[in-house]
Coordinates of N, CA and C in Angstrom, one line a residue:
X1176 N 1.1 -1.2 -0.2 CA 0.1 0.0 0.0 C 0.9 1.2 0.1
X1177 N 1.0 1.9 -1.0 CA 1.6 3.1 -1.1 C 1.0 4.6 -0.9
X1178 N 1.1 4.9 0.1 CA 0.7 6.2 0.6 C 1.2 7.6 0.0
X1179 N 0.5 8.2 -0.5 CA 1.0 9.3 -1.4 C 0.7 10.7 -0.5
X1180 N -0.5 10.9 0.1 CA -1.0 11.8 0.7 C -1.9 11.8 2.2
X1181 N -1.4 12.1 3.2 CA -2.2 12.1 4.3 C -2.8 13.3 5.2
X1182 N -3.9 13.3 5.0 CA -4.5 14.6 5.9 C -5.1 14.0 7.3
X1183 N -5.6 15.3 8.0 CA -5.9 14.5 9.3 C -6.9 13.7 9.3
X1184 N -8.1 13.3 8.5 CA -8.9 11.9 8.7 C -8.7 11.0 7.5
X1185 N -7.7 11.5 6.6 CA -7.9 10.5 5.5 C -6.4 10.0 4.8
X1186 N -6.4 9.1 4.1 CA -5.2 8.9 3.5 C -5.9 8.4 1.8
X1187 N -4.8 9.0 1.2 CA -4.8 8.9 -0.3 C -3.7 8.0 -0.8
X1188 N -4.1 6.9 -1.2 CA -3.0 5.9 -1.5 C -3.1 5.5 -3.2
X1189 N -2.2 4.9 -3.6 CA -2.3 4.4 -5.0 C -3.1 3.4 -5.2
X1190 N -3.9 3.3 -6.4 CA -4.9 2.3 -6.5 C -4.0 0.7 -6.8
X1191 N -4.5 -0.3 -6.5 CA -3.9 -1.5 -6.6 C -5.2 -2.4 -7.5
X1192 N -4.8 -3.6 -7.9 CA -6.0 -4.4 -8.7 C -6.7 -4.8 -7.8
X1193 N -6.4 -4.9 -6.5 CA -7.2 -5.5 -5.2 C -8.4 -4.6 -4.9
X1194 N -8.4 -3.2 -5.4 CA -9.4 -2.3 -5.2 C -10.4 -2.4 -6.2
X1195 N -10.2 -3.3 -7.1 CA -11.3 -3.7 -8.1 C -12.9 -3.7 -7.5
X1196 N -13.1 -4.0 -6.8 CA -14.4 -4.5 -6.3 C -15.0 -2.9 -5.7
X1197 N -14.1 -2.2 -5.4 CA -14.6 -0.7 -4.8 C -14.7 0.0 -6.0
X1198 N -13.7 0.1 -6.8 CA -13.7 0.9 -8.1 C -15.4 0.6 -8.9
X1199 N -15.9 -0.8 -9.0 CA -16.8 -1.2 -9.4 C -18.0 -0.3 -8.9
X1200 N -17.9 -0.4 -7.5 CA -19.4 0.1 -6.8 C -19.1 1.7 -7.4
X1201 N -17.9 2.2 -7.1 CA -18.0 3.6 -7.2 C -17.9 4.1 -8.5
X1202 N -17.9 3.8 -9.7 CA -18.0 4.2 -11.1 C -19.5 3.7 -11.5
X1203 N -20.4 3.1 -10.7 CA -21.8 2.7 -11.2 C -22.5 3.7 -9.8
X1204 N -22.2 4.5 -9.1 CA -22.9 5.2 -8.3 C -23.9 6.3 -9.3
X1205 N -24.9 6.6 -8.6 CA -25.8 7.9 -9.5 C -24.9 8.8 -9.7
X1206 N -24.4 9.5 -9.1 CA -23.8 10.6 -9.0 C -22.5 10.3 -10.4
X1207 N -21.8 9.5 -10.1 CA -20.7 9.0 -11.4 C -21.5 9.1 -12.4
X1208 N -22.8 8.0 -12.6 CA -23.4 8.2 -13.9 C -23.7 9.1 -14.7
X1209 N -24.3 10.2 -13.7 CA -24.9 11.2 -14.5 C -23.9 12.4 -14.7
X1210 N -22.9 12.6 -13.9 CA -22.1 14.0 -14.0 C -20.8 13.5 -14.8
X1211 N -20.3 12.1 -14.6 CA -18.8 11.7 -15.1 C -19.1 10.7 -16.5
X1212 N -20.1 9.7 -16.0 CA -20.5 9.3 -17.5 C -20.0 7.6 -17.0
X1213 N -21.1 6.8 -18.0 CA -20.8 5.5 -17.8 C -19.6 4.9 -18.4
X1214 N -18.6 4.3 -17.8 CA -17.3 3.7 -18.2 C -17.4 2.3 -18.8
X1215 N -18.7 1.7 -18.7 CA -18.9 0.4 -19.0 C -18.1 -0.8 -18.0
X1216 N -18.1 -0.3 -17.0 CA -17.3 -1.4 -16.0 C -18.4 -1.9 -15.1
X1217 N -18.8 -3.3 -15.3 CA -19.9 -3.9 -14.9 C -19.6 -5.2 -14.1
X1218 N -18.4 -5.6 -14.0 CA -17.7 -6.8 -13.5 C -16.4 -6.6 -12.7
X1219 N -16.1 -7.2 -11.8 CA -14.7 -7.3 -11.3 C -13.6 -7.2 -12.4
X1220 N -13.7 -8.0 -13.3 CA -12.8 -8.3 -14.4 C -12.6 -6.8 -15.2
X1221 N -14.0 -6.4 -15.5 CA -13.8 -5.0 -16.3 C -13.3 -3.8 -15.3
X1222 N -13.6 -3.9 -13.9 CA -13.0 -3.0 -13.1 C -11.5 -3.1 -13.3
X1223 N -10.8 -4.3 -13.2 CA -9.6 -4.4 -13.0 C -9.1 -3.9 -14.2
X1224 N -9.4 -3.9 -15.5 CA -8.9 -3.5 -16.8 C -9.0 -1.9 -16.8
X1225 N -10.3 -1.5 -16.2 CA -10.5 -0.1 -16.0 C -9.3 0.7 -15.3
X1226 N -8.7 -0.2 -14.0 CA -7.5 0.2 -13.3 C -6.2 0.4 -14.0
X1227 N -6.1 -0.9 -14.6 CA -4.7 -1.1 -15.5 C -4.5 -0.1 -16.7
X1228 N -5.7 0.3 -17.3 CA -5.7 0.9 -18.3 C -5.9 2.6 -18.0
X1229 N -5.9 2.8 -16.7 CA -6.4 4.1 -16.1 C -5.3 4.8 -15.3
X1230 N -5.6 4.6 -14.0 CA -4.6 4.6 -12.8 C -3.4 4.1 -12.9
X1231 N -3.3 3.0 -13.0 CA -2.2 2.0 -13.0 C -1.3 2.8 -14.0
X1232 N -1.6 2.8 -15.2 CA -0.7 3.6 -16.5 C -0.2 4.7 -16.0
X1233 N -1.5 5.8 -15.9 CA -1.0 7.0 -15.5 C 0.0 7.1 -14.2
X1234 N 0.2 6.1 -13.3 CA 1.1 6.3 -12.4 C 2.6 6.1 -13.1
X1235 N 2.4 4.6 -14.0 CA 3.6 4.7 -14.7 C 3.9 5.7 -15.9
X1236 N 3.4 6.3 -16.4 CA 3.5 7.3 -17.3 C 3.9 8.7 -17.0
X1237 N 3.2 9.1 -15.8 CA 3.4 10.4 -15.5 C 3.4 10.7 -14.2
X1238 N 3.6 9.6 -13.2 CA 4.1 9.7 -11.8 C 3.0 10.0 -10.9
X1239 N 1.8 10.2 -11.8 CA 0.7 10.3 -10.9 C -0.5 10.3 -11.4
X1240 N -1.8 10.2 -10.4 CA -3.3 9.9 -11.2 C -4.0 10.0 -9.9
X1241 N -5.0 9.0 -10.2 CA -6.3 9.2 -9.0 C -5.8 8.3 -8.1
X1242 N -6.1 8.5 -6.9 CA -5.5 7.9 -5.5 C -6.8 7.2 -4.8
X1243 N -6.8 6.3 -4.3 CA -8.0 5.8 -3.4 C -8.0 6.6 -2.2
X1244 N -9.3 7.2 -1.5 CA -9.1 7.8 -0.8 C -9.9 7.1 0.6
X1245 N -9.3 6.8 1.5 CA -9.8 5.9 2.8 C -9.5 6.8 4.0
X1246 N -10.7 6.7 5.0 CA -10.7 7.0 6.4 C -9.6 6.7 7.0
X1247 N -8.6 7.5 7.8 CA -7.7 7.2 8.8 C -8.6 6.0 10.0
X1248 N -9.6 6.4 10.2 CA -10.2 5.7 11.3 C -10.4 4.0 11.1
X1249 N -11.0 4.0 10.1 CA -11.6 2.5 9.5 C -10.8 1.8 8.5
X1250 N -10.0 2.8 7.6 CA -9.4 2.4 6.4 C -10.6 1.8 5.5
X1251 N -11.6 2.8 5.4 CA -12.6 1.7 4.7 C -12.5 3.0 3.4
X1252 N -12.2 2.4 2.0 CA -12.6 3.1 0.8 C -13.9 4.1 0.7
X1253 N -13.8 5.5 0.6 CA -14.6 6.2 0.5 C -14.8 7.0 -0.7
X1254 N -13.7 6.8 -1.7 CA -13.8 7.6 -2.9 C -12.4 7.8 -3.6
X1255 N -12.4 8.7 -4.7 CA -11.1 8.9 -5.3 C -11.0 10.3 -5.4
X1256 N -9.4 10.8 -5.7 CA -9.4 12.0 -5.9 C -7.4 12.1 -6.4
X1257 N -7.5 12.9 -7.4 CA -6.2 12.9 -7.7 C -6.2 13.6 -9.1
X1258 N -5.1 13.6 -9.7 CA -5.0 14.3 -11.1 C -4.6 13.3 -12.7
X1259 N -5.2 13.8 -13.7 CA -5.0 13.1 -14.7 C -4.9 14.2 -15.8
X1260 N -3.8 13.6 -16.8 CA -3.3 14.2 -17.9 C -4.2 13.9 -19.2
X1261 N -5.3 14.7 -19.5 CA -6.1 13.9 -20.9 C -5.6 14.6 -22.0
X1262 N -5.5 13.8 -23.0 CA -5.0 14.2 -24.1 C -5.8 15.4 -24.9
X1263 N -7.0 15.2 -24.6 CA -7.9 16.4 -24.9 C -7.6 17.9 -24.2
X1264 N -6.8 18.1 -23.6 CA -6.7 19.3 -22.4 C -4.9 19.4 -22.5
X1265 N -4.7 20.6 -22.2 CA -3.1 21.2 -22.2 C -2.6 20.8 -21.1
X1266 N -3.6 21.3 -19.8 CA -2.9 20.9 -18.2 C -3.4 19.8 -17.7
X1267 N -3.0 19.8 -16.5 CA -3.2 18.5 -15.7 C -4.6 18.9 -14.9
X1268 N -5.4 17.9 -14.8 CA -7.1 17.9 -14.5 C -7.0 17.2 -13.1
X1269 N -7.8 18.3 -12.1 CA -8.0 17.6 -10.7 C -9.2 17.2 -10.6
X1270 N -9.6 15.8 -10.2 CA -10.7 15.4 -10.0 C -11.1 14.6 -8.8
X1271 N -12.1 14.1 -8.6 CA -12.7 13.4 -7.3 C -14.0 12.8 -7.5
X1272 N -14.5 11.9 -6.7 CA -15.6 11.3 -6.6 C -15.7 10.5 -5.2
X1273 N -16.7 10.5 -4.7 CA -17.1 10.0 -3.8 C -18.2 8.8 -3.6
X1274 N -18.3 8.2 -2.6 CA -19.6 7.0 -2.3 C -20.7 8.0 -1.7
X1275 N -21.8 7.6 -2.2 CA -22.9 8.6 -1.7 C -23.0 8.9 -0.2
X1276 N -22.5 7.8 0.4 CA -22.6 7.9 2.0 C -21.2 8.7 2.9
X1277 N -20.8 9.0 1.8 CA -19.2 9.9 2.5 C -19.4 11.2 1.9
X1278 N -20.6 11.7 1.4 CA -20.8 13.0 0.8 C -21.6 14.2 1.8
X1279 N -20.7 15.2 1.9 CA -21.4 16.1 2.8 C -20.7 16.0 4.1
X1280 N -19.4 15.4 4.2 CA -18.6 15.5 5.6 C -17.4 16.1 5.6
X1281 N -17.1 17.0 4.5 CA -16.0 17.4 4.3 C -14.7 16.6 3.7
X1282 N -15.0 15.4 3.2 CA -14.1 14.5 3.1 C -13.4 15.2 1.4
X1283 N -14.3 15.6 0.6 CA -14.1 16.1 -0.8 C -13.2 17.1 -0.7
X1284 N -13.5 18.5 0.2 CA -12.3 19.4 0.4 C -11.5 19.2 0.9
X1285 N -11.2 18.1 2.0 CA -10.2 17.6 2.5 C -9.1 17.1 1.9
X1286 N -9.6 16.2 0.9 CA -9.0 15.5 -0.2 C -8.5 16.2 -1.5
X1287 N -9.4 17.2 -1.8 CA -9.2 17.6 -2.9 C -7.8 19.1 -2.7
X1288 N -8.2 19.5 -1.4 CA -7.0 20.6 -1.2 C -6.0 20.1 -0.7
X1289 N -5.9 18.9 -0.1 CA -4.6 18.3 -0.1 C -3.6 17.9 -1.5
X1290 N -4.9 17.4 -2.3 CA -4.3 17.0 -3.6 C -3.6 18.2 -4.6
X1291 N -4.5 19.2 -4.3 CA -3.7 20.5 -5.0 C -2.5 20.9 -4.8
X1292 N -2.5 21.0 -3.1 CA -1.0 21.2 -2.4 C -0.2 20.6 -2.8
X1293 N -0.4 19.0 -2.9 CA 0.6 18.2 -3.5 C 0.8 18.4 -5.1
X1294 N 0.0 18.5 -5.6 CA 0.4 18.8 -7.0 C 1.3 20.2 -7.3
X1295 N 0.7 21.3 -6.6 CA 1.7 22.1 -6.9 C 2.9 22.3 -6.1
X1296 N 3.0 21.9 -5.0 CA 4.2 22.3 -3.8 C 4.8 21.1 -4.1
X1297 N 4.5 19.8 -4.2 CA 5.6 18.5 -4.4 C 5.7 18.2 -5.9
X1298 N 4.9 17.8 -6.7 CA 5.2 17.6 -7.8 C 5.5 18.9 -9.0
X1299 N 5.3 20.3 -8.4 CA 5.6 21.4 -9.3 C 5.0 21.2 -10.1
X1300 N 3.8 21.0 -10.2 CA 3.0 20.9 -11.7 C 2.5 22.1 -12.2
X1301 N 2.6 23.4 -11.6 CA 2.5 24.6 -11.7 C 0.8 25.1 -12.0
X1302 N 0.3 24.6 -13.3 CA -1.1 25.1 -13.6 C -1.8 23.8 -13.4
X1303 N -2.8 23.8 -12.7 CA -4.2 22.5 -12.5 C -5.2 23.1 -13.0
X1304 N -6.0 22.4 -13.7 CA -7.5 22.8 -13.9 C -8.1 21.9 -13.3
X1305 N -9.7 22.0 -13.5 CA -10.9 20.9 -13.1 C -11.6 21.5 -14.4
X1306 N -12.4 20.1 -14.8 CA -13.5 20.2 -15.7 C -14.8 19.7 -15.1
X1307 N -15.9 20.3 -15.0 CA -17.0 20.1 -14.5 C -18.3 20.3 -15.2
X1308 N -19.2 19.2 -14.9 CA -20.6 19.4 -15.8 C -21.4 20.4 -15.2
X1309 N -21.7 21.7 -15.9 CA -22.3 22.9 -15.4 C -23.6 22.5 -14.5
X1310 N -24.1 21.1 -14.7 CA -25.1 21.0 -13.3 C -24.9 20.5 -12.5
X1311 N -23.6 19.9 -12.1 CA -23.0 19.6 -11.0 C -22.7 20.5 -9.9
X1312 N -23.8 21.1 -9.1 CA -23.5 22.2 -8.3 C -22.5 21.9 -7.2
X1313 N -22.7 20.7 -6.6 CA -21.8 20.4 -5.3 C -20.3 20.3 -6.0
X1314 N -19.9 19.9 -7.0 CA -18.6 19.6 -7.4 C -18.1 21.1 -7.7
X1315 N -19.0 22.2 -8.4 CA -18.6 23.4 -8.8 C -18.3 24.2 -7.4
X1316 N -19.1 24.0 -6.6 CA -19.0 24.5 -5.1 C -17.5 24.1 -4.5
X1317 N -17.3 23.0 -4.6 CA -15.9 22.3 -4.2 C -14.5 22.9 -4.9
X1318 N -14.6 22.8 -6.2 CA -14.0 23.3 -6.9 C -13.4 24.8 -6.8
X1319 N -14.6 25.6 -6.3 CA -14.1 27.0 -6.2 C -13.6 27.2 -4.8
X1320 N -14.4 26.2 -3.8 CA -13.6 26.0 -2.3 C -12.1 25.9 -2.4
X1321 N -11.6 25.1 -3.3 CA -10.1 24.8 -3.2 C -9.2 26.0 -4.0
X1322 N -10.3 27.1 -4.4 CA -9.5 28.2 -4.8 C -9.2 28.1 -6.4
X1323 N -9.9 27.2 -7.2 CA -9.8 27.3 -8.7 C -11.2 28.3 -9.2
X1324 N -10.5 28.7 -10.4 CA -11.4 30.1 -11.1 C -12.0 29.7 -12.1
X1325 N -13.3 30.3 -12.5 CA -14.0 29.8 -13.5 C -13.1 30.5 -14.8
X1326 N -13.0 29.6 -15.8 CA -12.0 30.6 -17.1 C -12.9 30.4 -18.3
X1327 N -13.8 28.9 -18.8 CA -14.1 28.9 -19.8 C -15.0 27.7 -20.0
X1328 N -15.6 27.6 -21.1 CA -16.3 26.1 -21.4 C -15.7 25.6 -22.5
X1329 N -15.5 24.2 -22.4 CA -14.9 23.5 -23.3 C -15.4 22.2 -23.6
X1330 N -15.1 21.7 -24.6 CA -16.0 20.3 -25.0 C -14.6 19.5 -25.3
X1331 N -14.4 18.4 -24.8 CA -13.4 17.3 -24.6 C -13.4 16.3 -25.6
X1332 N -14.7 16.1 -26.0 CA -14.6 15.1 -27.2 C -16.1 15.4 -28.2
X1333 N -16.1 15.0 -29.1 CA -17.2 15.7 -30.3 C -18.5 15.5 -29.6
X1334 N -18.8 14.2 -29.0 CA -20.3 13.8 -28.4 C -20.6 14.1 -26.9
X1335 N -19.5 15.2 -26.4 CA -19.6 15.3 -25.1 C -20.5 16.8 -25.1
X1336 N -21.0 16.7 -23.7 CA -21.5 18.3 -23.3 C -20.3 19.4 -23.5
X1337 N -20.6 20.6 -23.1 CA -19.8 21.5 -22.8 C -19.4 21.3 -21.5
X1338 N -18.2 21.4 -20.8 CA -18.1 21.5 -19.7 C -17.5 22.8 -18.9
X1339 N -17.5 22.8 -17.7 CA -17.1 24.3 -17.2 C -15.5 24.0 -17.1
X1340 N -14.8 24.7 -17.1 CA -13.1 24.6 -17.0 C -12.6 25.7 -15.9
X1341 N -12.2 25.5 -14.7 CA -11.8 26.0 -13.8 C -10.2 26.1 -13.5
X1342 N -9.3 27.1 -13.6 CA -7.8 27.0 -13.3 C -7.3 27.8 -11.9
X1343 N -6.3 27.6 -11.8 CA -5.4 28.0 -10.8 C -4.8 29.3 -10.9

């Protein structure tokens, strides 16, 4: 278990293939499906492939990715938070997602603000952006709370809706 970031209540660590059942649950929550999109991950095997082709590949290629967020108290996985380099965007994108029962407890702010600090001060990435569905009011509020400012609307693929882009 490779811990990347520690906060008062949370541990952010690199994903492993053993986390596939948790990822399967997270990517099929109503909020994920509505605001992030269906990733066609419906089995543990598909979840393992999603991890291999996503986070594990990103760690190897870029030295960062999305991290599993767990509580220090119970070591229970509650979400993910981290950075991704998308081919369709010039800058590194911070993102987060949490299980429904972990929302509204301050975990998102705690994880996202620590991740932004890590990106800027440890990895020295310089510019960090966030993209978000304009209807996702709670994520927009969190992005603003960690200090990112609205810049413009972007479309990251031809069949996607326009997303709000925030930057530091």
